[in-house]
């Protein structure tokens, strides 16, 4: 299916509508930045991960969930003013129409459609195509220019179905009923997705969580994502949690905190776990390849589905994806945007501590 669109003769050139700057993507006709990495006057934000959603802007336009997540993480004063973007509805700023469309990445995540004078550019933020019970699915939008990430933009990265990875976890729990299974997962999105997948697999025992995961887990539940019985791990009870599943931020896996559980099996839910050497190096006994980013095949499929003739790659393995675009006749360039380390899939020891006490609150 090709969805290529014709832009009108008096249209903008793409580089007039959006340009990469040190602060992030900038739209001169509307005077706004998208996912700025530095404080700016007016920001449009795709999702709540800390490398995209930062505090200190004058005004923020984002989905209701993303605004709520930012307030939870940074406090209510995270921005001067805020405005809710309703998915599917157009917000006009100057001569430019902006529309937020689900990206399937984490709760509230959105692509931002930027359209003016017949030119349409889609800024996809971070996204994935695999079904996720905790957030709305990615919706492809036909466009002239598609701006994509490339976190897993190499042929080695092909994610297996997440349900199969969760089945491995539950099989290990069955085989080692005396051991605690400690699963490292990012506190926004991945942790709740893993919990939801564990429930979909039929596991009904309580799931235990580290204190650093609690606030966002409560938020997901309040937003109507059912996660079953969740219990906060208290410092004194760890010895008694043999045979149980504990979800913690990746940084806690190698902490003293994790060693207090009975003979723990350490697991980590990340697309990086495809690289077995990396799992071994981090001391991960049970790598779970569960990613909130598109893999190599899904990056390509998504680019094709948008029908875009031109592809800009923001961060990740940009060169490989740009090269692939060339082989299929698409114009493509890396934007070399700096500052998107990706909270959602960073390596375990690169994780921000994120106010995570090494001991969970009692
Ligand atoms: Zn993200
Ligand atoms: Zn990111």
mmCIF file with all atom_site columns, N, CA and C in Angstrom, residues 47-103:
data_model
loop_
_atom_site.group_PDB
_atom_site.id
_atom_site.type_symbol
_atom_site.label_atom_id
_atom_site.label_alt_id
_atom_site.label_comp_id
_atom_site.label_asym_id
_atom_site.label_entity_id
_atom_site.label_seq_id
_atom_site.pdbx_PDB_ins_code
_atom_site.Cartn_x
_atom_site.Cartn_y
_atom_site.Cartn_z
_atom_site.occupancy
_atom_site.B_iso_or_equiv
_atom_site.pdbx_formal_charge
_atom_site.auth_seq_id
_atom_site.auth_comp_id
_atom_site.auth_asym_id
_atom_site.auth_atom_id
_atom_site.pdbx_PDB_model_num
ATOM 1   N N  . UNK A 1 47  ? 6.130  12.030 25.018 1.00 0.00 ? 47  UNK A N  1
ATOM 2   C CA . UNK A 1 47  ? 5.838  11.075 26.095 1.00 0.00 ? 47  UNK A CA 1
ATOM 3   C C  . UNK A 1 47  ? 6.689  11.370 27.316 1.00 0.00 ? 47  UNK A C  1
ATOM 4   N N  . UNK A 1 48  ? 6.378  10.678 28.407 1.00 0.00 ? 48  UNK A N  1
ATOM 5   C CA . UNK A 1 48  ? 6.918  11.036 29.707 1.00 0.00 ? 48  UNK A CA 1
ATOM 6   C C  . UNK A 1 48  ? 8.317  10.566 30.051 1.00 0.00 ? 48  UNK A C  1
ATOM 7   N N  . UNK A 1 49  ? 8.997  9.780  29.203 1.00 0.00 ? 49  UNK A N  1
ATOM 8   C CA . UNK A 1 49  ? 10.363 9.355  29.533 1.00 0.00 ? 49  UNK A CA 1
ATOM 9   C C  . UNK A 1 49  ? 11.256 10.586 29.705 1.00 0.00 ? 49  UNK A C  1
ATOM 10  N N  . UNK A 1 50  ? 12.194 10.476 30.638 1.00 0.00 ? 50  UNK A N  1
ATOM 11  C CA . UNK A 1 50  ? 12.924 11.669 31.072 1.00 0.00 ? 50  UNK A CA 1
ATOM 12  C C  . UNK A 1 50  ? 13.828 12.260 29.995 1.00 0.00 ? 50  UNK A C  1
ATOM 13  N N  . UNK A 1 51  ? 14.172 11.483 28.971 1.00 0.00 ? 51  UNK A N  1
ATOM 14  C CA . UNK A 1 51  ? 15.013 12.083 27.919 1.00 0.00 ? 51  UNK A CA 1
ATOM 15  C C  . UNK A 1 51  ? 14.173 12.911 26.929 1.00 0.00 ? 51  UNK A C  1
ATOM 16  N N  . UNK A 1 52  ? 12.861 12.759 26.962 1.00 0.00 ? 52  UNK A N  1
ATOM 17  C CA . UNK A 1 52  ? 11.979 13.529 26.074 1.00 0.00 ? 52  UNK A CA 1
ATOM 18  C C  . UNK A 1 52  ? 11.211 14.610 26.842 1.00 0.00 ? 52  UNK A C  1
ATOM 19  N N  . UNK A 1 53  ? 10.824 14.273 28.056 1.00 0.00 ? 53  UNK A N  1
ATOM 20  C CA . UNK A 1 53  ? 10.000 15.173 28.878 1.00 0.00 ? 53  UNK A CA 1
ATOM 21  C C  . UNK A 1 53  ? 10.860 15.756 29.985 1.00 0.00 ? 53  UNK A C  1
ATOM 22  N N  . UNK A 1 54  ? 11.231 16.997 29.835 1.00 0.00 ? 54  UNK A N  1
ATOM 23  C CA . UNK A 1 54  ? 12.072 17.634 30.845 1.00 0.00 ? 54  UNK A CA 1
ATOM 24  C C  . UNK A 1 54  ? 11.312 18.778 31.504 1.00 0.00 ? 54  UNK A C  1
ATOM 25  N N  . UNK A 1 55  ? 11.754 19.112 32.699 1.00 0.00 ? 55  UNK A N  1
ATOM 26  C CA . UNK A 1 55  ? 11.101 20.186 33.439 1.00 0.00 ? 55  UNK A CA 1
ATOM 27  C C  . UNK A 1 55  ? 11.691 21.531 33.027 1.00 0.00 ? 55  UNK A C  1
ATOM 28  N N  . UNK A 1 56  ? 10.944 22.612 33.272 1.00 0.00 ? 56  UNK A N  1
ATOM 29  C CA . UNK A 1 56  ? 11.512 23.950 33.140 1.00 0.00 ? 56  UNK A CA 1
ATOM 30  C C  . UNK A 1 56  ? 11.100 24.723 31.900 1.00 0.00 ? 56  UNK A C  1
ATOM 31  N N  . UNK A 1 57  ? 10.153 24.194 31.102 1.00 0.00 ? 57  UNK A N  1
ATOM 32  C CA . UNK A 1 57  ? 9.701  24.944 29.931 1.00 0.00 ? 57  UNK A CA 1
ATOM 33  C C  . UNK A 1 57  ? 8.671  25.999 30.345 1.00 0.00 ? 57  UNK A C  1
ATOM 34  N N  . UNK A 1 58  ? 8.487  27.004 29.466 1.00 0.00 ? 58  UNK A N  1
ATOM 35  C CA . UNK A 1 58  ? 7.497  28.039 29.751 1.00 0.00 ? 58  UNK A CA 1
ATOM 36  C C  . UNK A 1 58  ? 6.078  27.514 29.601 1.00 0.00 ? 58  UNK A C  1
ATOM 37  N N  . UNK A 1 59  ? 5.868  26.694 28.575 1.00 0.00 ? 59  UNK A N  1
ATOM 38  C CA . UNK A 1 59  ? 4.542  26.126 28.317 1.00 0.00 ? 59  UNK A CA 1
ATOM 39  C C  . UNK A 1 59  ? 4.722  24.744 27.701 1.00 0.00 ? 59  UNK A C  1
ATOM 40  N N  . UNK A 1 60  ? 3.834  23.830 28.057 1.00 0.00 ? 60  UNK A N  1
ATOM 41  C CA . UNK A 1 60  ? 3.909  22.464 27.535 1.00 0.00 ? 60  UNK A CA 1
ATOM 42  C C  . UNK A 1 60  ? 2.551  22.053 26.966 1.00 0.00 ? 60  UNK A C  1
ATOM 43  N N  . UNK A 1 61  ? 2.585  21.495 25.762 1.00 0.00 ? 61  UNK A N  1
ATOM 44  C CA . UNK A 1 61  ? 1.409  20.868 25.156 1.00 0.00 ? 61  UNK A CA 1
ATOM 45  C C  . UNK A 1 61  ? 1.718  19.376 25.044 1.00 0.00 ? 61  UNK A C  1
ATOM 46  N N  . UNK A 1 62  ? 0.891  18.551 25.673 1.00 0.00 ? 62  UNK A N  1
ATOM 47  C CA . UNK A 1 62  ? 1.106  17.097 25.659 1.00 0.00 ? 62  UNK A CA 1
ATOM 48  C C  . UNK A 1 62  ? -0.212 16.420 25.987 1.00 0.00 ? 62  UNK A C  1
ATOM 49  N N  . UNK A 1 63  ? -0.252 15.089 25.867 1.00 0.00 ? 63  UNK A N  1
ATOM 50  C CA . UNK A 1 63  ? -1.492 14.394 26.218 1.00 0.00 ? 63  UNK A CA 1
ATOM 51  C C  . UNK A 1 63  ? -1.740 14.502 27.719 1.00 0.00 ? 63  UNK A C  1
ATOM 52  N N  . UNK A 1 64  ? -2.966 14.272 28.121 1.00 0.00 ? 64  UNK A N  1
ATOM 53  C CA . UNK A 1 64  ? -3.328 14.353 29.537 1.00 0.00 ? 64  UNK A CA 1
ATOM 54  C C  . UNK A 1 64  ? -2.438 13.433 30.372 1.00 0.00 ? 64  UNK A C  1
ATOM 55  N N  . UNK A 1 65  ? -2.199 12.204 29.884 1.00 0.00 ? 65  UNK A N  1
ATOM 56  C CA . UNK A 1 65  ? -1.388 11.253 30.648 1.00 0.00 ? 65  UNK A CA 1
ATOM 57  C C  . UNK A 1 65  ? 0.052  11.727 30.779 1.00 0.00 ? 65  UNK A C  1
ATOM 58  N N  . UNK A 1 66  ? 0.605  12.260 29.683 1.00 0.00 ? 66  UNK A N  1
ATOM 59  C CA . UNK A 1 66  ? 1.994  12.730 29.733 1.00 0.00 ? 66  UNK A CA 1
ATOM 60  C C  . UNK A 1 66  ? 2.129  13.907 30.690 1.00 0.00 ? 66  UNK A C  1
ATOM 61  N N  . UNK A 1 67  ? 1.158  14.829 30.674 1.00 0.00 ? 67  UNK A N  1
ATOM 62  C CA . UNK A 1 67  ? 1.186  15.949 31.620 1.00 0.00 ? 67  UNK A CA 1
ATOM 63  C C  . UNK A 1 67  ? 1.142  15.429 33.060 1.00 0.00 ? 67  UNK A C  1
ATOM 64  N N  . UNK A 1 68  ? 0.296  14.429 33.294 1.00 0.00 ? 68  UNK A N  1
ATOM 65  C CA . UNK A 1 68  ? 0.170  13.875 34.650 1.00 0.00 ? 68  UNK A CA 1
ATOM 66  C C  . UNK A 1 68  ? 1.475  13.191 35.076 1.00 0.00 ? 68  UNK A C  1
ATOM 67  N N  . UNK A 1 69  ? 2.104  12.468 34.151 1.00 0.00 ? 69  UNK A N  1
ATOM 68  C CA . UNK A 1 69  ? 3.362  11.776 34.464 1.00 0.00 ? 69  UNK A CA 1
ATOM 69  C C  . UNK A 1 69  ? 4.455  12.806 34.785 1.00 0.00 ? 69  UNK A C  1
ATOM 70  N N  . UNK A 1 70  ? 4.489  13.881 34.021 1.00 0.00 ? 70  UNK A N  1
ATOM 71  C CA . UNK A 1 70  ? 5.496  14.921 34.293 1.00 0.00 ? 70  UNK A CA 1
ATOM 72  C C  . UNK A 1 70  ? 5.263  15.549 35.670 1.00 0.00 ? 70  UNK A C  1
ATOM 73  N N  . UNK A 1 71  ? 4.004  15.762 36.018 1.00 0.00 ? 71  UNK A N  1
ATOM 74  C CA . UNK A 1 71  ? 3.706  16.344 37.331 1.00 0.00 ? 71  UNK A CA 1
ATOM 75  C C  . UNK A 1 71  ? 4.106  15.377 38.446 1.00 0.00 ? 71  UNK A C  1
ATOM 76  N N  . UNK A 1 72  ? 3.892  14.070 38.221 1.00 0.00 ? 72  UNK A N  1
ATOM 77  C CA . UNK A 1 72  ? 4.280  13.077 39.231 1.00 0.00 ? 72  UNK A CA 1
ATOM 78  C C  . UNK A 1 72  ? 5.798  13.052 39.426 1.00 0.00 ? 72  UNK A C  1
ATOM 79  N N  . UNK A 1 73  ? 6.524  13.213 38.322 1.00 0.00 ? 73  UNK A N  1
ATOM 80  C CA . UNK A 1 73  ? 7.979  13.062 38.399 1.00 0.00 ? 73  UNK A CA 1
ATOM 81  C C  . UNK A 1 73  ? 8.688  14.333 38.840 1.00 0.00 ? 73  UNK A C  1
ATOM 82  N N  . UNK A 1 74  ? 8.169  15.483 38.381 1.00 0.00 ? 74  UNK A N  1
ATOM 83  C CA . UNK A 1 74  ? 8.889  16.737 38.623 1.00 0.00 ? 74  UNK A CA 1
ATOM 84  C C  . UNK A 1 74  ? 8.168  17.676 39.588 1.00 0.00 ? 74  UNK A C  1
ATOM 85  N N  . UNK A 1 75  ? 6.942  17.349 39.936 1.00 0.00 ? 75  UNK A N  1
ATOM 86  C CA . UNK A 1 75  ? 6.138  18.255 40.750 1.00 0.00 ? 75  UNK A CA 1
ATOM 87  C C  . UNK A 1 75  ? 5.263  19.120 39.855 1.00 0.00 ? 75  UNK A C  1
ATOM 88  N N  . UNK A 1 76  ? 4.224  19.709 40.465 1.00 0.00 ? 76  UNK A N  1
ATOM 89  C CA . UNK A 1 76  ? 3.245  20.469 39.672 1.00 0.00 ? 76  UNK A CA 1
ATOM 90  C C  . UNK A 1 76  ? 3.860  21.686 38.989 1.00 0.00 ? 76  UNK A C  1
ATOM 91  N N  . UNK A 1 77  ? 4.984  22.166 39.492 1.00 0.00 ? 77  UNK A N  1
ATOM 92  C CA . UNK A 1 77  ? 5.610  23.335 38.880 1.00 0.00 ? 77  UNK A CA 1
ATOM 93  C C  . UNK A 1 77  ? 6.546  22.990 37.730 1.00 0.00 ? 77  UNK A C  1
ATOM 94  N N  . UNK A 1 78  ? 6.346  21.841 37.089 1.00 0.00 ? 78  UNK A N  1
ATOM 95  C CA . UNK A 1 78  ? 7.286  21.403 36.041 1.00 0.00 ? 78  UNK A CA 1
ATOM 96  C C  . UNK A 1 78  ? 7.295  22.311 34.818 1.00 0.00 ? 78  UNK A C  1
ATOM 97  N N  . UNK A 1 79  ? 6.245  23.110 34.665 1.00 0.00 ? 79  UNK A N  1
ATOM 98  C CA . UNK A 1 79  ? 6.168  24.029 33.518 1.00 0.00 ? 79  UNK A CA 1
ATOM 99  C C  . UNK A 1 79  ? 5.410  25.291 33.949 1.00 0.00 ? 79  UNK A C  1
ATOM 100 N N  . UNK A 1 80  ? 5.568  26.369 33.180 1.00 0.00 ? 80  UNK A N  1
ATOM 101 C CA . UNK A 1 80  ? 4.806  27.581 33.469 1.00 0.00 ? 80  UNK A CA 1
ATOM 102 C C  . UNK A 1 80  ? 3.324  27.316 33.284 1.00 0.00 ? 80  UNK A C  1
ATOM 103 N N  . UNK A 1 81  ? 2.938  27.035 32.038 1.00 0.00 ? 81  UNK A N  1
ATOM 104 C CA . UNK A 1 81  ? 1.546  26.697 31.762 1.00 0.00 ? 81  UNK A CA 1
ATOM 105 C C  . UNK A 1 81  ? 1.505  25.372 31.029 1.00 0.00 ? 81  UNK A C  1
ATOM 106 N N  . UNK A 1 82  ? 0.359  24.728 31.067 1.00 0.00 ? 82  UNK A N  1
ATOM 107 C CA . UNK A 1 82  ? 0.226  23.438 30.384 1.00 0.00 ? 82  UNK A CA 1
ATOM 108 C C  . UNK A 1 82  ? -1.089 23.400 29.628 1.00 0.00 ? 82  UNK A C  1
ATOM 109 N N  . UNK A 1 83  ? -1.076 22.664 28.538 1.00 0.00 ? 83  UNK A N  1
ATOM 110 C CA . UNK A 1 83  ? -2.295 22.499 27.739 1.00 0.00 ? 83  UNK A CA 1
ATOM 111 C C  . UNK A 1 83  ? -2.390 21.046 27.310 1.00 0.00 ? 83  UNK A C  1
ATOM 112 N N  . UNK A 1 84  ? -3.601 20.503 27.423 1.00 0.00 ? 84  UNK A N  1
ATOM 113 C CA . UNK A 1 84  ? -3.796 19.103 27.080 1.00 0.00 ? 84  UNK A CA 1
ATOM 114 C C  . UNK A 1 84  ? -4.044 18.940 25.579 1.00 0.00 ? 84  UNK A C  1
ATOM 115 N N  . UNK A 1 85  ? -3.328 18.016 24.971 1.00 0.00 ? 85  UNK A N  1
ATOM 116 C CA . UNK A 1 85  ? -3.567 17.672 23.568 1.00 0.00 ? 85  UNK A CA 1
ATOM 117 C C  . UNK A 1 85  ? -4.453 16.431 23.539 1.00 0.00 ? 85  UNK A C  1
ATOM 118 N N  . UNK A 1 86  ? -5.635 16.564 22.981 1.00 0.00 ? 86  UNK A N  1
ATOM 119 C CA . UNK A 1 86  ? -6.539 15.416 22.880 1.00 0.00 ? 86  UNK A CA 1
ATOM 120 C C  . UNK A 1 86  ? -6.175 14.638 21.620 1.00 0.00 ? 86  UNK A C  1
ATOM 121 N N  . UNK A 1 87  ? -5.853 13.326 21.743 1.00 0.00 ? 87  UNK A N  1
ATOM 122 C CA . UNK A 1 87  ? -5.448 12.558 20.564 1.00 0.00 ? 87  UNK A CA 1
ATOM 123 C C  . UNK A 1 87  ? -6.456 12.697 19.424 1.00 0.00 ? 87  UNK A C  1
ATOM 124 N N  . UNK A 1 88  ? -5.931 12.975 18.244 1.00 0.00 ? 88  UNK A N  1
ATOM 125 C CA . UNK A 1 88  ? -6.778 13.099 17.065 1.00 0.00 ? 88  UNK A CA 1
ATOM 126 C C  . UNK A 1 88  ? -7.244 14.520 16.787 1.00 0.00 ? 88  UNK A C  1
ATOM 127 N N  . UNK A 1 89  ? -7.236 15.374 17.818 1.00 0.00 ? 89  UNK A N  1
ATOM 128 C CA . UNK A 1 89  ? -7.709 16.760 17.608 1.00 0.00 ? 89  UNK A CA 1
ATOM 129 C C  . UNK A 1 89  ? -6.573 17.675 17.185 1.00 0.00 ? 89  UNK A C  1
ATOM 130 N N  . UNK A 1 90  ? -6.914 18.645 16.341 1.00 0.00 ? 90  UNK A N  1
ATOM 131 C CA . UNK A 1 90  ? -5.902 19.567 15.828 1.00 0.00 ? 90  UNK A CA 1
ATOM 132 C C  . UNK A 1 90  ? -5.751 20.773 16.755 1.00 0.00 ? 90  UNK A C  1
ATOM 133 N N  . UNK A 1 91  ? -4.493 21.111 17.062 1.00 0.00 ? 91  UNK A N  1
ATOM 134 C CA . UNK A 1 91  ? -4.197 22.360 17.769 1.00 0.00 ? 91  UNK A CA 1
ATOM 135 C C  . UNK A 1 91  ? -3.444 23.243 16.787 1.00 0.00 ? 91  UNK A C  1
ATOM 136 N N  . UNK A 1 92  ? -4.016 24.412 16.459 1.00 0.00 ? 92  UNK A N  1
ATOM 137 C CA . UNK A 1 92  ? -3.340 25.302 15.503 1.00 0.00 ? 92  UNK A CA 1
ATOM 138 C C  . UNK A 1 92  ? -2.471 26.302 16.252 1.00 0.00 ? 92  UNK A C  1
ATOM 139 N N  . UNK A 1 93  ? -1.205 26.376 15.852 1.00 0.00 ? 93  UNK A N  1
ATOM 140 C CA . UNK A 1 93  ? -0.290 27.359 16.437 1.00 0.00 ? 93  UNK A CA 1
ATOM 141 C C  . UNK A 1 93  ? 0.307  28.135 15.269 1.00 0.00 ? 93  UNK A C  1
ATOM 142 N N  . UNK A 1 94  ? 0.001  29.423 15.170 1.00 0.00 ? 94  UNK A N  1
ATOM 143 C CA . UNK A 1 94  ? 0.414  30.182 13.991 1.00 0.00 ? 94  UNK A CA 1
ATOM 144 C C  . UNK A 1 94  ? -0.189 29.519 12.756 1.00 0.00 ? 94  UNK A C  1
ATOM 145 N N  . UNK A 1 95  ? 0.608  29.321 11.717 1.00 0.00 ? 95  UNK A N  1
ATOM 146 C CA . UNK A 1 95  ? 0.073  28.718 10.492 1.00 0.00 ? 95  UNK A CA 1
ATOM 147 C C  . UNK A 1 95  ? 0.166  27.187 10.481 1.00 0.00 ? 95  UNK A C  1
ATOM 148 N N  . UNK A 1 96  ? 0.491  26.603 11.630 1.00 0.00 ? 96  UNK A N  1
ATOM 149 C CA . UNK A 1 96  ? 0.789  25.160 11.653 1.00 0.00 ? 96  UNK A CA 1
ATOM 150 C C  . UNK A 1 96  ? -0.252 24.400 12.482 1.00 0.00 ? 96  UNK A C  1
ATOM 151 N N  . UNK A 1 97  ? -0.699 23.270 11.936 1.00 0.00 ? 97  UNK A N  1
ATOM 152 C CA . UNK A 1 97  ? -1.608 22.381 12.664 1.00 0.00 ? 97  UNK A CA 1
ATOM 153 C C  . UNK A 1 97  ? -0.813 21.250 13.298 1.00 0.00 ? 97  UNK A C  1
ATOM 154 N N  . UNK A 1 98  ? -1.082 20.998 14.576 1.00 0.00 ? 98  UNK A N  1
ATOM 155 C CA . UNK A 1 98  ? -0.427 19.895 15.281 1.00 0.00 ? 98  UNK A CA 1
ATOM 156 C C  . UNK A 1 98  ? -1.494 18.913 15.745 1.00 0.00 ? 98  UNK A C  1
ATOM 157 N N  . UNK A 1 99  ? -1.180 17.640 15.586 1.00 0.00 ? 99  UNK A N  1
ATOM 158 C CA . UNK A 1 99  ? -2.146 16.609 15.988 1.00 0.00 ? 99  UNK A CA 1
ATOM 159 C C  . UNK A 1 99  ? -1.370 15.484 16.671 1.00 0.00 ? 99  UNK A C  1
ATOM 160 N N  . UNK A 1 100 ? -1.853 15.040 17.835 1.00 0.00 ? 100 UNK A N  1
ATOM 161 C CA . UNK A 1 100 ? -1.220 13.955 18.576 1.00 0.00 ? 100 UNK A CA 1
ATOM 162 C C  . UNK A 1 100 ? -1.927 12.643 18.233 1.00 0.00 ? 100 UNK A C  1
ATOM 163 N N  . UNK A 1 101 ? -1.137 11.625 17.922 1.00 0.00 ? 101 UNK A N  1
ATOM 164 C CA . UNK A 1 101 ? -1.671 10.325 17.498 1.00 0.00 ? 101 UNK A CA 1
ATOM 165 C C  . UNK A 1 101 ? -0.915 9.241  18.284 1.00 0.00 ? 101 UNK A C  1
ATOM 166 N N  . UNK A 1 102 ? -1.620 8.209  18.804 1.00 0.00 ? 102 UNK A N  1
ATOM 167 C CA . UNK A 1 102 ? -0.940 7.217  19.652 1.00 0.00 ? 102 UNK A CA 1
ATOM 168 C C  . UNK A 1 102 ? 0.306  6.592  19.011 1.00 0.00 ? 102 UNK A C  1
ATOM 169 N N  . UNK A 1 103 ? 1.337  6.396  19.865 1.00 0.00 ? 103 UNK A N  1
ATOM 170 C CA . UNK A 1 103 ? 2.613  5.850  19.399 1.00 0.00 ? 103 UNK A CA 1
ATOM 171 C C  . UNK A 1 103 ? 2.883  4.443  19.921 1.00 0.00 ? 103 UNK A C  1
#
